[in-house]
Short mmCIF file of C-alpha atoms and ligand atoms in Angstrom, two decimals:
data_model
loop_
_atom_site.label_atom_id
_atom_site.label_comp_id
_atom_site.label_asym_id
_atom_site.label_seq_id
_atom_site.Cartn_x
_atom_site.Cartn_y
_atom_site.Cartn_z
CA MET J 226 -14.95 19.38 10.34
CA ASN J 227 -15.63 15.79 11.41
CA GLY J 228 -14.65 12.76 9.37
CA THR J 229 -11.73 10.42 9.21
CA VAL J 230 -9.91 8.06 6.96
CA ASP J 231 -9.10 4.89 8.89
CA ILE J 232 -5.77 3.33 8.02
CA THR J 233 -5.08 -0.33 8.75
CA GLN J 234 -2.46 -2.81 7.57
CA ASP J 235 -2.77 -6.58 7.36
CA GLY J 236 0.43 -8.16 6.09
CA GLY J 237 1.30 -6.40 2.83
CA VAL J 238 -2.22 -4.98 2.39
CA LEU J 239 -2.72 -1.39 3.49
CA THR J 240 -6.35 -0.21 3.64
CA LEU J 241 -7.57 3.38 3.55
CA ARG J 242 -11.24 3.54 4.56
CA MET J 243 -13.08 6.83 4.11
CA ASN J 244 -15.20 7.04 7.24
CA ARG J 245 -17.69 9.89 7.41
CA PRO J 246 -20.94 8.02 6.81
CA ASP J 247 -23.23 10.79 8.14
CA LYS J 248 -22.02 12.96 5.23
CA LYS J 249 -21.82 10.03 2.79
CA ASN J 250 -18.01 10.00 3.04
CA ALA J 251 -17.74 13.42 1.38
CA LEU J 252 -14.04 14.26 1.53
CA THR J 253 -12.79 17.20 3.59
CA ASN J 254 -9.41 18.82 3.23
CA ALA J 255 -8.25 16.93 6.36
CA MET J 256 -9.37 13.59 4.90
CA TYR J 257 -7.50 14.28 1.63
CA GLY J 258 -4.48 15.13 3.80
CA THR J 259 -4.60 11.76 5.57
CA MET J 260 -4.98 9.92 2.26
CA ALA J 261 -2.14 11.87 0.65
CA ASP J 262 0.22 11.32 3.63
CA THR J 263 -0.68 7.62 3.66
CA LEU J 264 0.01 7.12 -0.06
CA GLU J 265 3.26 9.08 0.20
CA ASN J 266 4.52 6.92 3.09
CA ALA J 267 3.21 3.67 1.56
CA ASP J 268 5.16 4.25 -1.64
CA ARG J 269 8.40 4.27 0.40
CA ASP J 270 7.45 1.50 2.84
CA ASP J 271 8.61 -1.94 1.66
CA SER J 272 6.14 -3.66 3.99
CA VAL J 273 3.26 -2.31 1.83
CA ARG J 274 2.63 -4.33 -1.33
CA VAL J 275 -0.82 -3.12 -2.26
CA ALA J 276 -3.11 -0.32 -1.10
CA VAL J 277 -6.89 -0.71 -0.90
CA ILE J 278 -9.42 2.15 -0.93
CA ARG J 279 -12.80 1.58 0.70
CA GLY J 280 -15.69 3.62 2.07
CA ALA J 281 -17.51 2.97 5.35
CA GLY J 282 -21.29 2.65 5.42
CA GLU J 283 -23.85 2.44 2.65
CA LEU J 284 -21.89 4.21 -0.06
CA PHE J 285 -18.32 4.62 -1.25
CA CYS J 286 -17.89 8.40 -1.49
CA ALA J 287 -20.05 11.47 -2.26
CA GLY J 288 -17.05 13.32 -3.66
CA ASN J 289 -15.49 16.50 -2.41
CA ASP J 290 -17.23 18.18 0.52
CA ILE J 291 -19.24 20.90 -1.22
CA GLY J 292 -19.19 23.16 1.84
CA ASP J 293 -15.38 22.90 1.76
CA PHE J 294 -15.43 23.81 -1.95
CA LEU J 295 -17.46 26.92 -1.14
CA LYS J 296 -15.01 27.98 1.59
CA ALA J 297 -11.80 26.91 -0.14
CA SER J 298 -12.59 28.32 -3.56
CA ASP J 299 -10.05 31.13 -3.20
CA ASN J 300 -7.14 29.06 -1.87
CA ILE J 301 -7.79 25.53 -3.11
CA ALA J 302 -4.22 25.18 -4.38
CA GLU J 303 -2.92 25.39 -0.79
CA GLY J 304 -5.12 22.51 0.40
CA ASN J 305 -4.74 18.76 0.06
CA VAL J 306 -7.15 18.01 -2.81
CA PHE J 307 -4.68 18.43 -5.65
CA ARG J 308 -1.86 16.96 -3.54
CA PHE J 309 -3.92 13.78 -3.14
CA ILE J 310 -4.80 13.69 -6.84
CA ARG J 311 -1.15 14.05 -7.88
CA LEU J 312 0.00 11.33 -5.46
CA LEU J 313 -2.77 9.02 -6.64
CA GLY J 314 -1.59 9.31 -10.24
CA ALA J 315 2.05 8.78 -9.29
CA PHE J 316 1.55 5.90 -6.83
CA THR J 317 3.87 3.08 -7.88
CA LYS J 318 2.25 0.14 -6.08
CA PRO J 319 -0.98 -1.57 -7.11
CA LEU J 320 -4.19 0.08 -5.95
CA VAL J 321 -7.39 -1.87 -5.34
CA ALA J 322 -10.85 -0.41 -4.66
CA GLY J 323 -14.09 -1.89 -3.40
CA VAL J 324 -17.18 0.20 -4.14
CA GLN J 325 -20.74 -0.01 -2.81
CA GLY J 326 -23.47 2.51 -3.58
CA HIS J 327 -22.69 5.95 -4.97
CA ALA J 328 -19.19 6.98 -6.05
CA VAL J 329 -19.50 10.65 -7.01
CA GLY J 330 -16.91 13.01 -8.49
CA ILE J 331 -13.52 12.10 -7.10
CA GLY J 332 -15.20 8.95 -5.75
CA THR J 333 -15.33 7.83 -9.38
CA THR J 334 -12.24 9.54 -10.80
CA MET J 335 -10.00 7.94 -8.15
CA LEU J 336 -11.12 4.54 -9.49
CA LEU J 337 -9.46 5.38 -12.82
CA HIS J 338 -6.12 5.23 -10.98
CA CYS J 339 -6.94 1.93 -9.28
CA ASP J 340 -5.55 -1.19 -10.88
CA TYR J 341 -8.24 -3.62 -9.71
CA VAL J 342 -11.78 -2.49 -8.92
CA VAL J 343 -14.54 -4.58 -7.37
CA LEU J 344 -18.09 -3.18 -7.59
CA ALA J 345 -21.01 -4.24 -5.45
CA GLU J 346 -24.20 -4.67 -7.43
CA ASP J 347 -25.62 -1.34 -6.18
CA ALA J 348 -22.51 0.64 -7.17
CA LYS J 349 -23.28 3.77 -9.18
CA LEU J 350 -20.49 5.84 -10.69
CA SER J 351 -21.08 9.50 -11.50
CA THR J 352 -19.08 12.60 -12.33
CA PRO J 353 -21.45 15.60 -12.20
CA PHE J 354 -18.73 18.22 -12.74
CA THR J 355 -20.51 20.41 -15.30
CA GLY J 356 -23.66 20.62 -13.18
CA LEU J 357 -21.47 21.97 -10.38
CA GLY J 358 -19.94 24.60 -12.68
CA LEU J 359 -16.68 22.62 -12.67
CA VAL J 360 -14.54 20.57 -15.05
CA PRO J 361 -13.23 17.01 -14.72
CA GLU J 362 -10.17 16.31 -12.55
CA ALA J 363 -7.62 13.56 -11.84
CA ALA J 364 -6.93 13.20 -15.58
CA SER J 365 -10.44 11.79 -16.00
CA SER J 366 -10.89 14.02 -19.07
CA MET J 367 -8.25 11.83 -20.70
CA ILE J 368 -8.48 8.41 -19.03
CA LEU J 369 -12.28 8.03 -19.15
CA PRO J 370 -12.72 8.68 -22.92
CA ALA J 371 -9.67 6.46 -23.59
CA THR J 372 -11.27 3.65 -21.56
CA ILE J 373 -14.95 3.84 -22.51
CA GLY J 374 -14.97 5.99 -25.67
CA HIS J 375 -15.86 9.65 -26.13
CA SER J 376 -19.63 9.30 -26.30
CA ARG J 377 -20.11 7.43 -23.06
CA ALA J 378 -17.44 9.57 -21.36
CA PHE J 379 -19.23 12.74 -22.52
CA ALA J 380 -22.51 11.48 -21.06
CA MET J 381 -20.74 10.95 -17.73
CA LEU J 382 -18.31 13.87 -17.56
CA ALA J 383 -20.30 16.59 -19.30
CA MET J 384 -23.91 15.50 -18.73
CA GLY J 385 -23.47 13.87 -15.31
CA GLU J 386 -25.17 10.61 -16.31
CA PRO J 387 -24.44 7.86 -13.79
CA MET J 388 -23.20 4.42 -14.77
CA GLY J 389 -24.33 1.29 -12.98
CA ALA J 390 -22.12 -1.58 -11.90
CA ALA J 391 -22.88 -4.01 -14.73
CA GLU J 392 -22.24 -1.39 -17.41
CA ALA J 393 -19.06 -0.25 -15.66
CA VAL J 394 -17.65 -3.77 -15.66
CA ALA J 395 -18.68 -4.28 -19.30
CA ALA J 396 -17.06 -0.94 -20.20
CA GLY J 397 -13.73 -1.91 -18.62
CA LEU J 398 -13.94 0.46 -15.64
CA ALA J 399 -13.95 -2.38 -13.13
CA ASN J 400 -12.92 -6.01 -12.84
CA GLN J 401 -15.67 -7.68 -10.89
CA LEU J 402 -19.32 -7.32 -9.97
CA VAL J 403 -20.35 -9.04 -6.75
CA ALA J 404 -23.33 -9.08 -4.38
CA ASN J 405 -23.03 -6.40 -1.68
CA THR J 406 -22.61 -9.09 0.95
CA GLU J 407 -19.62 -10.50 -0.99
CA LEU J 408 -17.77 -7.19 -1.42
CA ASP J 409 -15.44 -7.41 1.61
CA ASP J 410 -14.44 -10.95 0.75
CA ALA J 411 -13.87 -10.24 -2.96
CA VAL J 412 -11.72 -7.18 -2.19
CA ASP J 413 -9.68 -9.08 0.42
CA LYS J 414 -9.09 -11.96 -2.00
CA ALA J 415 -7.96 -9.67 -4.82
CA ALA J 416 -5.63 -7.70 -2.55
CA GLN J 417 -4.13 -10.85 -1.04
CA ARG J 418 -3.55 -12.33 -4.51
CA ILE J 419 -1.71 -9.19 -5.59
CA ALA J 420 0.27 -8.99 -2.32
CA ALA J 421 1.46 -12.58 -2.72
CA LEU J 422 3.08 -11.90 -6.10
CA PRO J 423 6.71 -10.67 -6.34
CA PRO J 424 6.63 -6.93 -5.55
CA GLY J 425 9.47 -5.92 -7.88
CA ALA J 426 7.83 -7.52 -10.90
CA MET J 427 4.44 -6.16 -9.83
CA GLN J 428 5.65 -2.56 -9.60
CA ALA J 429 7.63 -2.82 -12.83
CA THR J 430 4.51 -4.12 -14.58
CA LYS J 431 2.37 -1.28 -13.25
CA ALA J 432 5.05 1.21 -14.33
CA LEU J 433 4.93 -0.19 -17.87
CA MET J 434 1.13 -0.02 -17.96
CA ARG J 435 0.64 3.47 -16.53
CA GLU J 436 1.93 6.74 -17.92
CA PRO J 437 2.12 9.11 -14.92
CA GLY J 438 4.03 11.69 -16.97
CA VAL J 439 1.23 11.92 -19.51
CA THR J 440 -1.66 11.77 -17.05
CA GLY J 441 0.22 14.12 -14.72
CA ALA J 442 0.43 16.75 -17.47
CA ARG J 443 -3.34 16.45 -18.07
CA MET J 444 -3.96 16.73 -14.31
CA GLU J 445 -2.06 20.02 -14.21
CA ALA J 446 -4.05 21.39 -17.18
CA GLU J 447 -7.30 20.36 -15.48
CA ILE J 448 -6.20 21.79 -12.11
CA GLU J 449 -5.62 25.22 -13.61
CA ILE J 450 -9.11 25.37 -15.10
CA PHE J 451 -10.73 23.64 -12.11
CA ALA J 452 -9.26 26.24 -9.72
CA GLN J 453 -10.63 29.05 -11.92
CA ARG J 454 -14.03 27.38 -12.21
CA LEU J 455 -14.28 27.04 -8.41
CA GLN J 456 -14.39 30.83 -8.21
CA SER J 457 -16.97 31.19 -10.99
CA ALA J 458 -20.48 32.47 -10.39
CA GLU J 459 -21.78 29.21 -11.93
CA ALA J 460 -19.97 27.09 -9.32
CA LYS J 461 -21.01 29.40 -6.46
CA GLU J 462 -24.67 29.01 -7.53
CA ALA J 463 -24.32 25.21 -7.76
CA PHE J 464 -22.62 24.85 -4.34
CA THR J 465 -25.01 27.27 -2.62
CA ALA J 466 -28.01 25.45 -4.11
CA PHE J 467 -26.68 22.11 -2.79
CA MET J 468 -26.13 23.51 0.70
CA GLU J 469 -29.61 25.10 0.62
CA LYS J 470 -31.12 21.82 -0.66
CA ARG J 471 -32.64 23.44 -3.75
CA LYS J 472 -32.19 23.05 -7.51
CA PRO J 473 -29.51 25.32 -8.98
CA ASP J 474 -30.67 28.03 -11.40
CA PHE J 475 -28.25 28.64 -14.28
CA SER J 476 -30.77 30.57 -16.40
CA SER J 477 -29.07 33.96 -15.88
CA PHE J 478 -25.63 32.80 -17.13
N1 COA L 1566 -20.54 17.58 0.40
C1 COA L 1566 -21.08 17.97 1.57
N2 COA L 1566 -22.09 17.32 2.15
C2 COA L 1566 -22.57 16.24 1.53
C3 COA L 1566 -22.08 15.79 0.31
C4 COA L 1566 -21.00 16.51 -0.27
N3 COA L 1566 -20.42 16.14 -1.42
N4 COA L 1566 -22.77 14.70 -0.08
C5 COA L 1566 -23.69 14.47 0.88
N5 COA L 1566 -23.57 15.40 1.84
C6 COA L 1566 -24.37 15.53 3.07
C7 COA L 1566 -25.78 16.10 2.77
O1 COA L 1566 -25.74 17.52 2.71
C8 COA L 1566 -26.53 15.58 3.98
O2 COA L 1566 -26.21 16.39 5.08
P1 COA L 1566 -27.33 16.71 6.23
O3 COA L 1566 -27.71 15.36 6.79
O4 COA L 1566 -26.61 17.57 7.21
O5 COA L 1566 -28.48 17.38 5.53
C9 COA L 1566 -25.91 14.20 4.23
O6 COA L 1566 -24.61 14.25 3.61
C10 COA L 1566 -26.68 13.07 3.60
O7 COA L 1566 -26.82 13.35 2.20
P2 COA L 1566 -28.16 13.05 1.36
O8 COA L 1566 -28.08 13.83 0.09
O9 COA L 1566 -29.34 13.26 2.24
O10 COA L 1566 -27.97 11.48 1.10
P3 COA L 1566 -28.65 10.60 -0.07
O11 COA L 1566 -28.40 9.18 0.33
O12 COA L 1566 -30.06 11.04 -0.32
O13 COA L 1566 -27.82 10.93 -1.39
C11 COA L 1566 -25.80 11.33 -2.65
C12 COA L 1566 -26.46 10.56 -1.48
C13 COA L 1566 -24.32 11.01 -2.64
C14 COA L 1566 -26.45 10.87 -3.97
C15 COA L 1566 -26.07 12.84 -2.48
O14 COA L 1566 -25.72 13.18 -1.15
C16 COA L 1566 -25.27 13.73 -3.41
O15 COA L 1566 -25.59 13.84 -4.59
N6 COA L 1566 -24.22 14.39 -2.87
C17 COA L 1566 -23.45 15.37 -3.60
C18 COA L 1566 -22.49 14.68 -4.55
C19 COA L 1566 -21.66 15.70 -5.29
O16 COA L 1566 -22.14 16.46 -6.12
N7 COA L 1566 -20.35 15.70 -4.96
C20 COA L 1566 -19.38 16.57 -5.54
C21 COA L 1566 -18.76 15.95 -6.76
S1 COA L 1566 -17.44 16.93 -7.44
#
């Protein structure tokens, strides 16, 4: 399956750029593997002070590759999806993201583990798990309601309602809203500011602010249900409908 994650480092700033624009940066197992390996190595590498997540092209990320979901539904635990999610939650250095266009599914839930998020004005965050026969992942079932309140989180996580950039900043899901043409510059500036601060104090501060033990426990609870849901007839109908470019039909369930 084609698609890459491009890894570059400039001083203390390590950038992971999802790069599969023809499929809207939908993440394959191989792409999750690259991101997981990169985070694992970056956590041990003193030359890395901050990691930045970006997406190439017109949008940030269309979430998990749905064709991969259909194929991997029986052995998802052996792949890299959950490995990436666990490493994301446990990453000890600051994470920055810059988002343009759609951020779907894990494209949005990964932002909940980022410490500084810049949204372009066309950014649209969505988590259509239920409509895919699935449940939330990456501890989003806990972090999102805690951040934006149950009602708005229910609309997103259970009803799949998207949230635009201005509302996301107002709701505390992101730091900054910039014009699309300003996104690169705003992300670079934020990352450089973080990288210039003392790394020991920075990591100790993040450790005090995050609770990877608590979110990690929720991730494991979600993963168990998510893996079951992947094999459900509801999910199979949703994935098949997407691949066949038709509306799913849940009327028989
Ligand atoms: N998995 C696999 N392929 C995907 C994909 C995904 N998550 N998202 C997009 N693609 C593919 C489309 O099938 C299409 O492939 P094709 O050119 O071979 O037909 C191509 O990427 C372009 O997608 P398209 O839907 O035409 O782009 P768009 O700009 O009209 O819409 C999105 C962009 C992101 C809104 C839309 O693609 C979408 O909703 N994707 C699915 C998101 C999703 O449910 N992800 C899973 C979350 S858990």
